[in-house]
mmCIF file with all atom_site columns, C-alpha atoms in Angstrom:
data_model
loop_
_atom_site.group_PDB
_atom_site.id
_atom_site.type_symbol
_atom_site.label_atom_id
_atom_site.label_alt_id
_atom_site.label_comp_id
_atom_site.label_asym_id
_atom_site.label_entity_id
_atom_site.label_seq_id
_atom_site.pdbx_PDB_ins_code
_atom_site.Cartn_x
_atom_site.Cartn_y
_atom_site.Cartn_z
_atom_site.occupancy
_atom_site.B_iso_or_equiv
_atom_site.pdbx_formal_charge
_atom_site.auth_seq_id
_atom_site.auth_comp_id
_atom_site.auth_asym_id
_atom_site.auth_atom_id
_atom_site.pdbx_PDB_model_num
ATOM 1   C CA . MET A 1 1   ? 9.806   -11.208 -1.913  1.00 0.00 ? 203 MET A CA 1
ATOM 2   C CA . GLU A 1 2   ? 11.731  -9.759  1.034   1.00 0.00 ? 204 GLU A CA 1
ATOM 3   C CA . GLN A 1 3   ? 14.913  -11.522 0.007   1.00 0.00 ? 205 GLN A CA 1
ATOM 4   C CA . ALA A 1 4   ? 14.567  -10.326 -3.609  1.00 0.00 ? 206 ALA A CA 1
ATOM 5   C CA . LEU A 1 5   ? 14.370  -6.714  -2.412  1.00 0.00 ? 207 LEU A CA 1
ATOM 6   C CA . VAL A 1 6   ? 17.315  -7.144  -0.044  1.00 0.00 ? 208 VAL A CA 1
ATOM 7   C CA . ASN A 1 7   ? 19.314  -8.722  -2.872  1.00 0.00 ? 209 ASN A CA 1
ATOM 8   C CA . ASP A 1 8   ? 18.479  -5.639  -4.964  1.00 0.00 ? 210 ASP A CA 1
ATOM 9   C CA . GLY A 1 9   ? 19.936  -3.331  -2.306  1.00 0.00 ? 211 GLY A CA 1
ATOM 10  C CA . PHE A 1 10  ? 16.856  -2.424  -0.262  1.00 0.00 ? 212 PHE A CA 1
ATOM 11  C CA . GLN A 1 11  ? 17.259  -2.085  3.500   1.00 0.00 ? 213 GLN A CA 1
ATOM 12  C CA . LEU A 1 12  ? 14.717  -3.891  5.695   1.00 0.00 ? 214 LEU A CA 1
ATOM 13  C CA . LYS A 1 13  ? 12.797  -1.580  8.024   1.00 0.00 ? 215 LYS A CA 1
ATOM 14  C CA . PRO A 1 14  ? 10.551  -3.660  10.328  1.00 0.00 ? 216 PRO A CA 1
ATOM 15  C CA . VAL A 1 15  ? 7.470   -1.703  11.452  1.00 0.00 ? 217 VAL A CA 1
ATOM 16  C CA . SER A 1 16  ? 5.411   -4.348  13.244  1.00 0.00 ? 218 SER A CA 1
ATOM 17  C CA . GLU A 1 17  ? 4.757   -8.064  13.156  1.00 0.00 ? 219 GLU A CA 1
ATOM 18  C CA . PHE A 1 18  ? 2.393   -7.403  10.222  1.00 0.00 ? 220 PHE A CA 1
ATOM 19  C CA . GLN A 1 19  ? 4.453   -4.887  8.231   1.00 0.00 ? 221 GLN A CA 1
ATOM 20  C CA . THR A 1 20  ? 7.981   -4.510  6.955   1.00 0.00 ? 222 THR A CA 1
ATOM 21  C CA . ASP A 1 21  ? 9.067   -1.540  4.899   1.00 0.00 ? 223 ASP A CA 1
ATOM 22  C CA . PHE A 1 22  ? 12.043  -1.397  2.568   1.00 0.00 ? 224 PHE A CA 1
ATOM 23  C CA . LEU A 1 23  ? 14.247  1.607   1.820   1.00 0.00 ? 225 LEU A CA 1
ATOM 24  C CA . LYS A 1 24  ? 16.611  2.346   -1.054  1.00 0.00 ? 226 LYS A CA 1
ATOM 25  C CA . ASN A 1 25  ? 17.769  5.727   -2.374  1.00 0.00 ? 227 ASN A CA 1
ATOM 26  C CA . ASN A 1 26  ? 15.143  7.540   -0.262  1.00 0.00 ? 228 ASN A CA 1
ATOM 27  C CA . VAL A 1 27  ? 12.396  5.366   -1.756  1.00 0.00 ? 229 VAL A CA 1
ATOM 28  C CA . ASN A 1 28  ? 10.238  3.632   0.843   1.00 0.00 ? 230 ASN A CA 1
ATOM 29  C CA . VAL A 1 29  ? 8.362   0.502   -0.264  1.00 0.00 ? 231 VAL A CA 1
ATOM 30  C CA . SER A 1 30  ? 5.583   -1.061  1.830   1.00 0.00 ? 232 SER A CA 1
ATOM 31  C CA . PHE A 1 31  ? 3.714   -4.290  1.282   1.00 0.00 ? 233 PHE A CA 1
ATOM 32  C CA . VAL A 1 32  ? 0.406   -5.105  2.881   1.00 0.00 ? 234 VAL A CA 1
ATOM 33  C CA . PHE A 1 33  ? -0.719  -8.697  2.788   1.00 0.00 ? 235 PHE A CA 1
ATOM 34  C CA . VAL A 1 34  ? -4.462  -9.040  2.444   1.00 0.00 ? 236 VAL A CA 1
ATOM 35  C CA . ARG A 1 35  ? -6.978  -11.828 2.277   1.00 0.00 ? 237 ARG A CA 1
ATOM 36  C CA . TYR A 1 36  ? -10.643 -12.260 1.511   1.00 0.00 ? 238 TYR A CA 1
ATOM 37  C CA . SER A 1 37  ? -12.824 -12.760 4.584   1.00 0.00 ? 239 SER A CA 1
ATOM 38  C CA . ASP A 1 38  ? -15.544 -15.407 4.684   1.00 0.00 ? 240 ASP A CA 1
ATOM 39  C CA . ASN A 1 39  ? -18.072 -12.808 3.505   1.00 0.00 ? 241 ASN A CA 1
ATOM 40  C CA . GLY A 1 40  ? -15.871 -11.626 0.619   1.00 0.00 ? 242 GLY A CA 1
ATOM 41  C CA . ASP A 1 41  ? -14.400 -8.469  2.150   1.00 0.00 ? 243 ASP A CA 1
ATOM 42  C CA . ILE A 1 42  ? -10.761 -7.603  1.490   1.00 0.00 ? 244 ILE A CA 1
ATOM 43  C CA . VAL A 1 43  ? -9.036  -7.286  4.868   1.00 0.00 ? 245 VAL A CA 1
ATOM 44  C CA . ALA A 1 44  ? -5.445  -6.630  5.902   1.00 0.00 ? 246 ALA A CA 1
ATOM 45  C CA . ASN A 1 45  ? -3.814  -9.642  7.540   1.00 0.00 ? 247 ASN A CA 1
ATOM 46  C CA . GLY A 1 46  ? -3.886  -9.263  11.303  1.00 0.00 ? 248 GLY A CA 1
ATOM 47  C CA . PHE A 1 47  ? -6.378  -6.391  11.180  1.00 0.00 ? 249 PHE A CA 1
ATOM 48  C CA . PRO A 1 48  ? -9.848  -7.849  10.556  1.00 0.00 ? 250 PRO A CA 1
ATOM 49  C CA . GLU A 1 49  ? -11.475 -4.477  11.282  1.00 0.00 ? 251 GLU A CA 1
ATOM 50  C CA . TRP A 1 50  ? -9.476  -2.866  8.442   1.00 0.00 ? 252 TRP A CA 1
ATOM 51  C CA . VAL A 1 51  ? -11.924 -3.558  5.583   1.00 0.00 ? 253 VAL A CA 1
ATOM 52  C CA . TRP A 1 52  ? -10.966 -2.266  2.165   1.00 0.00 ? 254 TRP A CA 1
ATOM 53  C CA . ARG A 1 53  ? -13.079 -1.117  -0.751  1.00 0.00 ? 255 ARG A CA 1
ATOM 54  C CA . LYS A 1 54  ? -14.524 -3.970  -2.828  1.00 0.00 ? 256 LYS A CA 1
ATOM 55  C CA . ASP A 1 55  ? -12.671 -2.573  -5.878  1.00 0.00 ? 257 ASP A CA 1
ATOM 56  C CA . ALA A 1 56  ? -9.367  -2.031  -4.030  1.00 0.00 ? 258 ALA A CA 1
ATOM 57  C CA . LEU A 1 57  ? -7.485  -4.664  -6.003  1.00 0.00 ? 259 LEU A CA 1
ATOM 58  C CA . PRO A 1 58  ? -7.973  -4.671  -9.763  1.00 0.00 ? 260 PRO A CA 1
ATOM 59  C CA . MET A 1 59  ? -8.282  -8.135  -11.237 1.00 0.00 ? 261 MET A CA 1
ATOM 60  C CA . ARG A 1 60  ? -5.390  -7.578  -13.663 1.00 0.00 ? 262 ARG A CA 1
ATOM 61  C CA . PRO A 1 61  ? -2.073  -8.403  -11.969 1.00 0.00 ? 263 PRO A CA 1
ATOM 62  C CA . TYR A 1 62  ? 1.124   -6.468  -12.624 1.00 0.00 ? 264 TYR A CA 1
ATOM 63  C CA . ASN A 1 63  ? 4.579   -7.983  -12.907 1.00 0.00 ? 265 ASN A CA 1
ATOM 64  C CA . LEU A 1 64  ? 7.641   -6.649  -11.128 1.00 0.00 ? 266 LEU A CA 1
ATOM 65  C CA . ARG A 1 65  ? 10.803  -8.511  -12.099 1.00 0.00 ? 267 ARG A CA 1
ATOM 66  C CA . GLY A 1 66  ? 8.918   -11.766 -12.512 1.00 0.00 ? 268 GLY A CA 1
ATOM 67  C CA . ILE A 1 67  ? 6.741   -11.399 -9.414  1.00 0.00 ? 269 ILE A CA 1
ATOM 68  C CA . SER A 1 68  ? 3.031   -11.156 -10.181 1.00 0.00 ? 270 SER A CA 1
ATOM 69  C CA . MET A 1 69  ? 0.961   -8.973  -7.848  1.00 0.00 ? 271 MET A CA 1
ATOM 70  C CA . ASN A 1 70  ? -2.131  -6.833  -7.606  1.00 0.00 ? 272 ASN A CA 1
ATOM 71  C CA . VAL A 1 71  ? -1.697  -3.140  -6.865  1.00 0.00 ? 273 VAL A CA 1
ATOM 72  C CA . LEU A 1 72  ? -4.098  -0.821  -5.124  1.00 0.00 ? 274 LEU A CA 1
ATOM 73  C CA . ASN A 1 73  ? -6.408  1.264   -7.246  1.00 0.00 ? 275 ASN A CA 1
ATOM 74  C CA . PRO A 1 74  ? -6.010  5.021   -6.707  1.00 0.00 ? 276 PRO A CA 1
ATOM 75  C CA . TYR A 1 75  ? -9.230  5.328   -4.667  1.00 0.00 ? 277 TYR A CA 1
ATOM 76  C CA . GLN A 1 76  ? -8.011  2.800   -2.107  1.00 0.00 ? 278 GLN A CA 1
ATOM 77  C CA . LEU A 1 77  ? -4.529  4.294   -2.121  1.00 0.00 ? 279 LEU A CA 1
ATOM 78  C CA . LEU A 1 78  ? -5.938  7.746   -1.356  1.00 0.00 ? 280 LEU A CA 1
ATOM 79  C CA . GLU A 1 79  ? -8.086  6.335   1.454   1.00 0.00 ? 281 GLU A CA 1
ATOM 80  C CA . GLU A 1 80  ? -5.013  4.614   2.897   1.00 0.00 ? 282 GLU A CA 1
ATOM 81  C CA . LYS A 1 81  ? -3.091  7.883   2.862   1.00 0.00 ? 283 LYS A CA 1
ATOM 82  C CA . LYS A 1 82  ? -5.980  9.663   4.587   1.00 0.00 ? 284 LYS A CA 1
ATOM 83  C CA . VAL A 1 83  ? -6.030  7.180   7.508   1.00 0.00 ? 285 VAL A CA 1
ATOM 84  C CA . TYR A 1 84  ? -2.268  6.503   7.589   1.00 0.00 ? 286 TYR A CA 1
ATOM 85  C CA . GLU A 1 85  ? -1.525  8.485   10.727  1.00 0.00 ? 287 GLU A CA 1
ATOM 86  C CA . GLN A 1 86  ? -4.448  6.967   12.602  1.00 0.00 ? 288 GLN A CA 1
ATOM 87  C CA . GLY A 1 87  ? -3.457  3.430   11.619  1.00 0.00 ? 289 GLY A CA 1
ATOM 88  C CA . THR A 1 88  ? 0.294   3.670   12.102  1.00 0.00 ? 290 THR A CA 1
ATOM 89  C CA . GLY A 1 89  ? 0.748   6.461   14.619  1.00 0.00 ? 291 GLY A CA 1
ATOM 90  C CA . ARG A 1 90  ? 3.266   8.041   12.230  1.00 0.00 ? 292 ARG A CA 1
ATOM 91  C CA . THR A 1 91  ? 2.688   11.652  11.144  1.00 0.00 ? 293 THR A CA 1
ATOM 92  C CA . LEU A 1 92  ? 2.179   12.351  7.454   1.00 0.00 ? 294 LEU A CA 1
ATOM 93  C CA . ARG A 1 93  ? 5.244   13.867  5.828   1.00 0.00 ? 295 ARG A CA 1
ATOM 94  C CA . PRO A 1 94  ? 5.191   16.682  3.248   1.00 0.00 ? 296 PRO A CA 1
ATOM 95  C CA . LYS A 1 95  ? 5.839   14.111  0.510   1.00 0.00 ? 297 LYS A CA 1
ATOM 96  C CA . ASP A 1 96  ? 2.778   12.129  1.696   1.00 0.00 ? 298 ASP A CA 1
ATOM 97  C CA . LEU A 1 97  ? 0.630   15.228  1.277   1.00 0.00 ? 299 LEU A CA 1
ATOM 98  C CA . LYS A 1 98  ? 2.120   15.731  -2.192  1.00 0.00 ? 300 LYS A CA 1
ATOM 99  C CA . SER A 1 99  ? 1.363   12.080  -3.019  1.00 0.00 ? 301 SER A CA 1
ATOM 100 C CA . MET A 1 100 ? -2.230  12.632  -1.994  1.00 0.00 ? 302 MET A CA 1
ATOM 101 C CA . GLU A 1 101 ? -2.453  15.585  -4.387  1.00 0.00 ? 303 GLU A CA 1
ATOM 102 C CA . ILE A 1 102 ? -1.016  13.498  -7.229  1.00 0.00 ? 304 ILE A CA 1
ATOM 103 C CA . ILE A 1 103 ? -3.354  10.573  -6.531  1.00 0.00 ? 305 ILE A CA 1
ATOM 104 C CA . GLN A 1 104 ? -6.342  12.925  -6.475  1.00 0.00 ? 306 GLN A CA 1
ATOM 105 C CA . LYS A 1 105 ? -5.278  14.340  -9.872  1.00 0.00 ? 307 LYS A CA 1
ATOM 106 C CA . ILE A 1 106 ? -5.052  10.790  -11.272 1.00 0.00 ? 308 ILE A CA 1
ATOM 107 C CA . ILE A 1 107 ? -8.561  10.094  -9.996  1.00 0.00 ? 309 ILE A CA 1
ATOM 108 C CA . ASP A 1 108 ? -9.898  13.365  -11.415 1.00 0.00 ? 310 ASP A CA 1
ATOM 109 C CA . VAL A 1 109 ? -8.371  12.740  -14.869 1.00 0.00 ? 311 VAL A CA 1
ATOM 110 C CA . ASN A 1 110 ? -9.810  9.214   -15.060 1.00 0.00 ? 312 ASN A CA 1
ATOM 111 C CA . ARG A 1 111 ? -13.387 10.110  -14.084 1.00 0.00 ? 313 ARG A CA 1
#
């Protein structure tokens, strides 16, 4: 997946041994690799204490240029934004706050 993004013009931006971001045209893309724990929880690789919502990953996969993947539901995405600074040590940017507003609107419309 990394090589496909690099081939498409994205710049690699290593964050830690568990995360690499990609940047192109001021668009930042992050991937989090998760697994199911022995008791069925969704956890981020390398962070067993980071337990996600049971409904974080919808069962229906999406396709991006031939790569099949699950994407976060808006509830999980909003939770991730809310704890971003605590988890990464990076301060939320104005566009992050705007994203949180947009995600909340999506949630409100779909209730």
